[in-house]
Short mmCIF file of C-alpha atoms in Angstrom, two decimals:
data_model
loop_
_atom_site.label_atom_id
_atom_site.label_comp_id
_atom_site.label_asym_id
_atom_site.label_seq_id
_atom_site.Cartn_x
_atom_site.Cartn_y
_atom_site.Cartn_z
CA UNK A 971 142.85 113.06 156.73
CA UNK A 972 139.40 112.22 157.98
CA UNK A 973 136.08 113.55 155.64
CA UNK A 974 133.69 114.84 157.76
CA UNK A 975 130.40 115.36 156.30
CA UNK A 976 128.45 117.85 159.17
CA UNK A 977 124.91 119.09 158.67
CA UNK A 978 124.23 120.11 162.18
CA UNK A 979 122.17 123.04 162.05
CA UNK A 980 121.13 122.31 158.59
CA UNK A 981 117.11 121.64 157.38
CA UNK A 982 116.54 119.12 154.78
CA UNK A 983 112.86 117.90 152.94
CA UNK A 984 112.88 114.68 151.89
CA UNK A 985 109.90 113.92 149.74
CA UNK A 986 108.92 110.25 149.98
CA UNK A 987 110.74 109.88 153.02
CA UNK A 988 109.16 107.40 154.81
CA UNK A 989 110.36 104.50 153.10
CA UNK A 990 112.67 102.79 151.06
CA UNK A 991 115.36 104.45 149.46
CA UNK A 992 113.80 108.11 150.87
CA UNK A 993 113.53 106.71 154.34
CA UNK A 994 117.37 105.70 153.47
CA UNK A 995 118.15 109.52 152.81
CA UNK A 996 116.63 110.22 155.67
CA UNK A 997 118.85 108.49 158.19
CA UNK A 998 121.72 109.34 156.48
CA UNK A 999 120.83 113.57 157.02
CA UNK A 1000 120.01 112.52 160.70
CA UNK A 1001 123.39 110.88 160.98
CA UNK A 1002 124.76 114.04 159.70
CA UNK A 1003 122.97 115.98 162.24
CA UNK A 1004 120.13 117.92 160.15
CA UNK A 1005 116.95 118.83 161.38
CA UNK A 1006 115.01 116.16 158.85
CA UNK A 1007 111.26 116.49 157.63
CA UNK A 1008 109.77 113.77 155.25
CA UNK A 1009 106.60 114.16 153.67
CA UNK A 1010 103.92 111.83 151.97
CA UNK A 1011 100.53 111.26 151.47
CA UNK A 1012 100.93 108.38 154.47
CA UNK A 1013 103.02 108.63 157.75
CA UNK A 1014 105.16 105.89 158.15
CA UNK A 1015 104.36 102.01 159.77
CA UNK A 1016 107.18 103.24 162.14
CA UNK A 1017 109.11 107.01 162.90
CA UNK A 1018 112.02 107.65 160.34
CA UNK A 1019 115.02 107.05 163.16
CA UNK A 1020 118.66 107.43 163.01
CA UNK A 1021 121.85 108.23 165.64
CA UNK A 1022 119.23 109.13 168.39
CA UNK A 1023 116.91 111.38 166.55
CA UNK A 1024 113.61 110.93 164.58
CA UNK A 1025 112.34 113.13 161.17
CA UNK A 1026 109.35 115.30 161.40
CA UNK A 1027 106.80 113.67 159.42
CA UNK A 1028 104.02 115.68 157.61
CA UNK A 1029 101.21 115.06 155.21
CA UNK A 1030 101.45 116.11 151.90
CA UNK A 1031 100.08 115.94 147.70
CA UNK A 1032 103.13 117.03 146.29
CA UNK A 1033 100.32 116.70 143.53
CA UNK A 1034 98.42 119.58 144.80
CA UNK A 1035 100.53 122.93 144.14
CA UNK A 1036 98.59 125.22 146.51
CA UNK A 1037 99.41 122.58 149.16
CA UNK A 1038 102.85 122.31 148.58
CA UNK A 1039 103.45 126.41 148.60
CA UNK A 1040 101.73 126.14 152.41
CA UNK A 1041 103.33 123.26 153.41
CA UNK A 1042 107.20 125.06 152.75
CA UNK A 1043 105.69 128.08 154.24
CA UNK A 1044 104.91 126.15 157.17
CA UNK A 1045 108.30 124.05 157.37
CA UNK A 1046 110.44 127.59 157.52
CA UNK A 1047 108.24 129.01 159.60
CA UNK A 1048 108.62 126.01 162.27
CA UNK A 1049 112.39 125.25 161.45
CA UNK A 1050 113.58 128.69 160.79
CA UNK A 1051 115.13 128.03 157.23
CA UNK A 1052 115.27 125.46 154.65
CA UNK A 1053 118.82 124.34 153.58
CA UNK A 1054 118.11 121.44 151.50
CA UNK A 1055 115.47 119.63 149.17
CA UNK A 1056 115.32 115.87 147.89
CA UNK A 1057 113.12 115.16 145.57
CA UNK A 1058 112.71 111.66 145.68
CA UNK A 1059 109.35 110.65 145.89
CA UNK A 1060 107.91 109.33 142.52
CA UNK A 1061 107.58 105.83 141.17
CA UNK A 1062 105.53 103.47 138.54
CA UNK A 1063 103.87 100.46 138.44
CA UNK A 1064 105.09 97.96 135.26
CA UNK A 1065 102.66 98.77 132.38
CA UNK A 1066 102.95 98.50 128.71
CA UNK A 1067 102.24 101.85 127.20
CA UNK A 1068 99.32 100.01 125.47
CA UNK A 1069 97.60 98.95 127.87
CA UNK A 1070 96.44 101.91 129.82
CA UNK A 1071 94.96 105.35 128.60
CA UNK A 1072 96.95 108.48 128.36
CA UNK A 1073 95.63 109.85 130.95
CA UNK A 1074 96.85 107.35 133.16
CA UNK A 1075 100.28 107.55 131.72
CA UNK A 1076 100.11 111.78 132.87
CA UNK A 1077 99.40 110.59 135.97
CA UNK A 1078 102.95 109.17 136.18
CA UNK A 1079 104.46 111.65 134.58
CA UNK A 1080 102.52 114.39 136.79
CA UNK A 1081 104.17 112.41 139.77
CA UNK A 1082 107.68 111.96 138.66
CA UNK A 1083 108.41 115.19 136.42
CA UNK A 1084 105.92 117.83 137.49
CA UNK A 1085 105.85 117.46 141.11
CA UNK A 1086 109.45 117.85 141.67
CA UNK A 1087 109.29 120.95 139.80
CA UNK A 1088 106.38 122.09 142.03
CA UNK A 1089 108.19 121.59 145.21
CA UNK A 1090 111.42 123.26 143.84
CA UNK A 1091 110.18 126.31 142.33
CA UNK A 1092 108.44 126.51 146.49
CA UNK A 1093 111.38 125.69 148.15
CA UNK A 1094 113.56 128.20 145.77
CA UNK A 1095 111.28 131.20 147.17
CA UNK A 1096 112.90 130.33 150.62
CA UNK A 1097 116.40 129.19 149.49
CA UNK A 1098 116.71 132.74 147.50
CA UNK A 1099 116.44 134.80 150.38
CA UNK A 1100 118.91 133.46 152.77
CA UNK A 1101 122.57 134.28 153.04
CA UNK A 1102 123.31 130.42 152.54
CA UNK A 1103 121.45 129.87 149.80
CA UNK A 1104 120.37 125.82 149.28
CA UNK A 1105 120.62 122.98 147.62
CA UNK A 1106 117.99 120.67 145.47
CA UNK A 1107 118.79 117.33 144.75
CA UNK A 1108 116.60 115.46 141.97
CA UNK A 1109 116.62 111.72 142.35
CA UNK A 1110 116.42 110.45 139.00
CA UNK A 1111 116.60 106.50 137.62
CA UNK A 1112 118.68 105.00 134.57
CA UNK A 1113 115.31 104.45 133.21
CA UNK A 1114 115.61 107.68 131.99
CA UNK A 1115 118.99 107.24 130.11
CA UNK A 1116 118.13 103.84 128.54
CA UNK A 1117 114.82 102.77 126.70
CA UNK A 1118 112.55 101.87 129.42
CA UNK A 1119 109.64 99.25 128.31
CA UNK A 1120 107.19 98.66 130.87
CA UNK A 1121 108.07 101.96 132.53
CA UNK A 1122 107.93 104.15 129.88
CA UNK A 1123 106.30 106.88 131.26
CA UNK A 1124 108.82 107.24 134.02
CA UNK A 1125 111.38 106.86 131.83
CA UNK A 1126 110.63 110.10 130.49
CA UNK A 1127 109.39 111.85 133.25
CA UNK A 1128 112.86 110.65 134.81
CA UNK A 1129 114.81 112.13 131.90
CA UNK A 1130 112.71 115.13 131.70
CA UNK A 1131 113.66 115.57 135.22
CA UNK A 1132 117.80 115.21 134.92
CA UNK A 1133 116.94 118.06 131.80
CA UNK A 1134 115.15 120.31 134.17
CA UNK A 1135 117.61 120.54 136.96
CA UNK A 1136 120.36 121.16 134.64
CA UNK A 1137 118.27 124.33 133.56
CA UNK A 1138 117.34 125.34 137.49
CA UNK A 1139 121.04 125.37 138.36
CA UNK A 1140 121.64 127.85 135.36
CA UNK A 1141 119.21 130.15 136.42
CA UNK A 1142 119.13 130.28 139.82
CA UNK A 1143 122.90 130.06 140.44
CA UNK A 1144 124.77 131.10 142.33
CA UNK A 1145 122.35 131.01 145.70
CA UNK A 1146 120.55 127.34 145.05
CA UNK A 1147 122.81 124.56 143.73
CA UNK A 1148 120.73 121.70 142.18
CA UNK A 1149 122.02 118.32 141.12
CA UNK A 1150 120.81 114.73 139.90
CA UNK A 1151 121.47 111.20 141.29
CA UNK A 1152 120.83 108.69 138.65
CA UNK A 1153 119.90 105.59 140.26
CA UNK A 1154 120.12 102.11 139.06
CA UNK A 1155 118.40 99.09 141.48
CA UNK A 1156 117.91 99.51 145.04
CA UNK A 1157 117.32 97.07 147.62
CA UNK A 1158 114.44 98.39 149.83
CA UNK A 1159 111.04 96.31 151.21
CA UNK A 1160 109.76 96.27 148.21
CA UNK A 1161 112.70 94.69 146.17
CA UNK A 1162 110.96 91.34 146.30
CA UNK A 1163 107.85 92.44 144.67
CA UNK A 1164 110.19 93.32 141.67
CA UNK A 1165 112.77 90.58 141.71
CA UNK A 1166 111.72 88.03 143.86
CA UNK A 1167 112.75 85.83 146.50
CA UNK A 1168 116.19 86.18 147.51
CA UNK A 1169 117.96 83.86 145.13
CA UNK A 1170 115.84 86.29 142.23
CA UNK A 1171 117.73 89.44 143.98
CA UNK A 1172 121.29 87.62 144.28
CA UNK A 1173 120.93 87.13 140.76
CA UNK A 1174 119.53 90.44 139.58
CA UNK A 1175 122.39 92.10 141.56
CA UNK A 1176 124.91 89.36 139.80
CA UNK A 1177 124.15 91.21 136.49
CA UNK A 1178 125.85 94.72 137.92
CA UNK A 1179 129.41 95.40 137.62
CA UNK A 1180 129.57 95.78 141.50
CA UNK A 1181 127.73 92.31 141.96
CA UNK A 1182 124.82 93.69 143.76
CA UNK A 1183 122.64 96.12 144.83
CA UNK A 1184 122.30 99.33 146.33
CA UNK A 1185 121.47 100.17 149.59
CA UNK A 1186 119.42 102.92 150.95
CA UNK A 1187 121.92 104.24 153.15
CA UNK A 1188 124.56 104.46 149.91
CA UNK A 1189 122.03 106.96 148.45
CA UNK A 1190 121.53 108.89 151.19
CA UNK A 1191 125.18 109.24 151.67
CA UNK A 1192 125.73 110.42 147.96
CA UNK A 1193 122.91 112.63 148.75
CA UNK A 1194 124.48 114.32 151.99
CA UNK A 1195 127.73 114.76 150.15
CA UNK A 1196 125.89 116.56 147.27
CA UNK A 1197 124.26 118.78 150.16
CA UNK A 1198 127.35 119.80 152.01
CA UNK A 1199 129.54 122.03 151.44
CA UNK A 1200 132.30 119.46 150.05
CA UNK A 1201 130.31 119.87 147.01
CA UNK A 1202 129.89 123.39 146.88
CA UNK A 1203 131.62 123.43 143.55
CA UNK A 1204 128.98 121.30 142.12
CA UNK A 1205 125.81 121.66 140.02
CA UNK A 1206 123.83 120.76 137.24
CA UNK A 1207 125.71 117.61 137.77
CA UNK A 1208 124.38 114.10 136.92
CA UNK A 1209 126.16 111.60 139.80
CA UNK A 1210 125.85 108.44 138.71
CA UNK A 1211 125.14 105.99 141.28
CA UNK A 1212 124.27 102.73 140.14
CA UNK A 1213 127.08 100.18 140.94
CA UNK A 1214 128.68 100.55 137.38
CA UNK A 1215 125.66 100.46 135.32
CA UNK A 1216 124.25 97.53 132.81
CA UNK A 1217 126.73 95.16 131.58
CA UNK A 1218 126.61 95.57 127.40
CA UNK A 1219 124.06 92.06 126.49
CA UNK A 1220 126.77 92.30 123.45
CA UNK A 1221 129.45 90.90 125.27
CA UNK A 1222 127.65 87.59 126.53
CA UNK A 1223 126.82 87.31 122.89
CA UNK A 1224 129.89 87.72 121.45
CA UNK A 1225 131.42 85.34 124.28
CA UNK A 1226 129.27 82.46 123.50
CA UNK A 1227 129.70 82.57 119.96
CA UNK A 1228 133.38 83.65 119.76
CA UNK A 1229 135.11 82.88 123.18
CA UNK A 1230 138.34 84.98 122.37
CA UNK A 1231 136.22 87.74 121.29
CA UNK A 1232 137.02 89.70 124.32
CA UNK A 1233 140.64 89.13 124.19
CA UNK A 1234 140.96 89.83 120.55
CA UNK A 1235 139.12 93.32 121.42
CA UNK A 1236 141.57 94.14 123.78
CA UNK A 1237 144.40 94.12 121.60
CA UNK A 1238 142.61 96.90 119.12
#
């Protein structure tokens, strides 16, 4: 028995979507046959493509709420209805918490927490009034389930944001489902300003249970489950998707200093 995951007919926002892993989501809605419309403060170098078909790209602040309110008006009003959000644009640059101001620190917050709840609470005022109902999809990190130096800002923001969709999908159930990925690394463009050259990747991805990592297209296919109606059983969930996590620094410890560790732990 085949899965068939068909959003023909369907439209879907992608915030950030016109790059990396939000250009990945993307695709992966085209591929499924939505109508697709990714937003950012920049278009894209090139058109967000996939099976034959391009995303509608328009400008947008998701930092400026007034904006945001016009800019869902105006996505109905063109597409007729609005079936699905993704909430994925966000992001930090490394930066110890001492050495900026807090202000600067909001600012990351503002982008990664706030935002999203900006452009949900808009896109709930259309989901609420169809017969179909939606579905929001927060794209969180495990920054925000581990401690997070260097990012700690978004680390909070992040697991502010996993909090807050738990709390949408008990009030506005049963019309607008709204679930979390939690992401661990990604390989996008920008992988090598964060790991490297490719040996650095190979062996950043070596220290995931899976032995690499993700690809765009992986997230946007957990994403267009988590949208159709395979899932319509599901919200406030937290899907992890991050090739198995962190392995525990513990157990290189313990295996350096006491080889049979492991083995003697197994028989407990």
């Amino acid at each position: 028995m085949s899965l068939t995951l068909d959003l023909s007919g369907r439209v879907a926002v992608i915030t950030g979507g016109t790059r990396g892993v939000g250009a990945g989501i993307a695709r992966a809605f085209l591929q499924a046959g939505a109508e697709v419309v990714v937003c950012a403060r920049r278009p894209p170098d090139t058109p967000v493509t996939a099976a034959g078909r391009t995303a509608h790209f328009r400008p947008l602040d998701l930092r400026d709420p007034p904006a945001v309110r016009d800019f869902f008006a105006r996505a109905t009003a063109e597409h007729g209805r609005l079936d699905c959000l993704v909430n994925n644009a966000g992001g930090t640059p490394y930066r110890l918490l001492t050495e900026a101001d807090p202000e600067r620190h909001a600012r990351v917050v503002d982008l990664n927490l706030i935002a999203p709840m900006t452009a949900s609470l808009a896109a709930y005022e259309v989901m609420r009034g169809q017969r179909t109902g939606g579905s929001i999809l927060m794209i969180g990190s495990v920054s925000g389930t581990r401690p997070s130096p260097g990012t700690a800002a978004y680390g909070a923001a992040k697991a502010g944001l996993d909090h807050l969709a738990r709390s949408m999908a008990v009030e506005w159930a049963p019309a607008v489902r709204v679930n979390t990925l939690v992401l661990g690394m990604v390989r996008t463009e920008l992988a090598a300003l964060h790991y490297g050259d490719e040996a650095g990747i190979a062996a950043v991805g070596a220290t995931v249970p899976l032995g690499r990592l993700a690809e765009p297209a992986e997230i946007g296919d957990a994403c267009v489950f988590l949208a159709s109606d395979r899932a319509a059983y599901l919200t406030g969930a937290s899907l992890l998707v991050h090739g198995g996590g962190e392995r525990p620094a513990f157990l290189d410890a313990a295996t350096v200093n006491h080889p049979t560790a492991p083995e003697a732990a197994k028989e407990n």
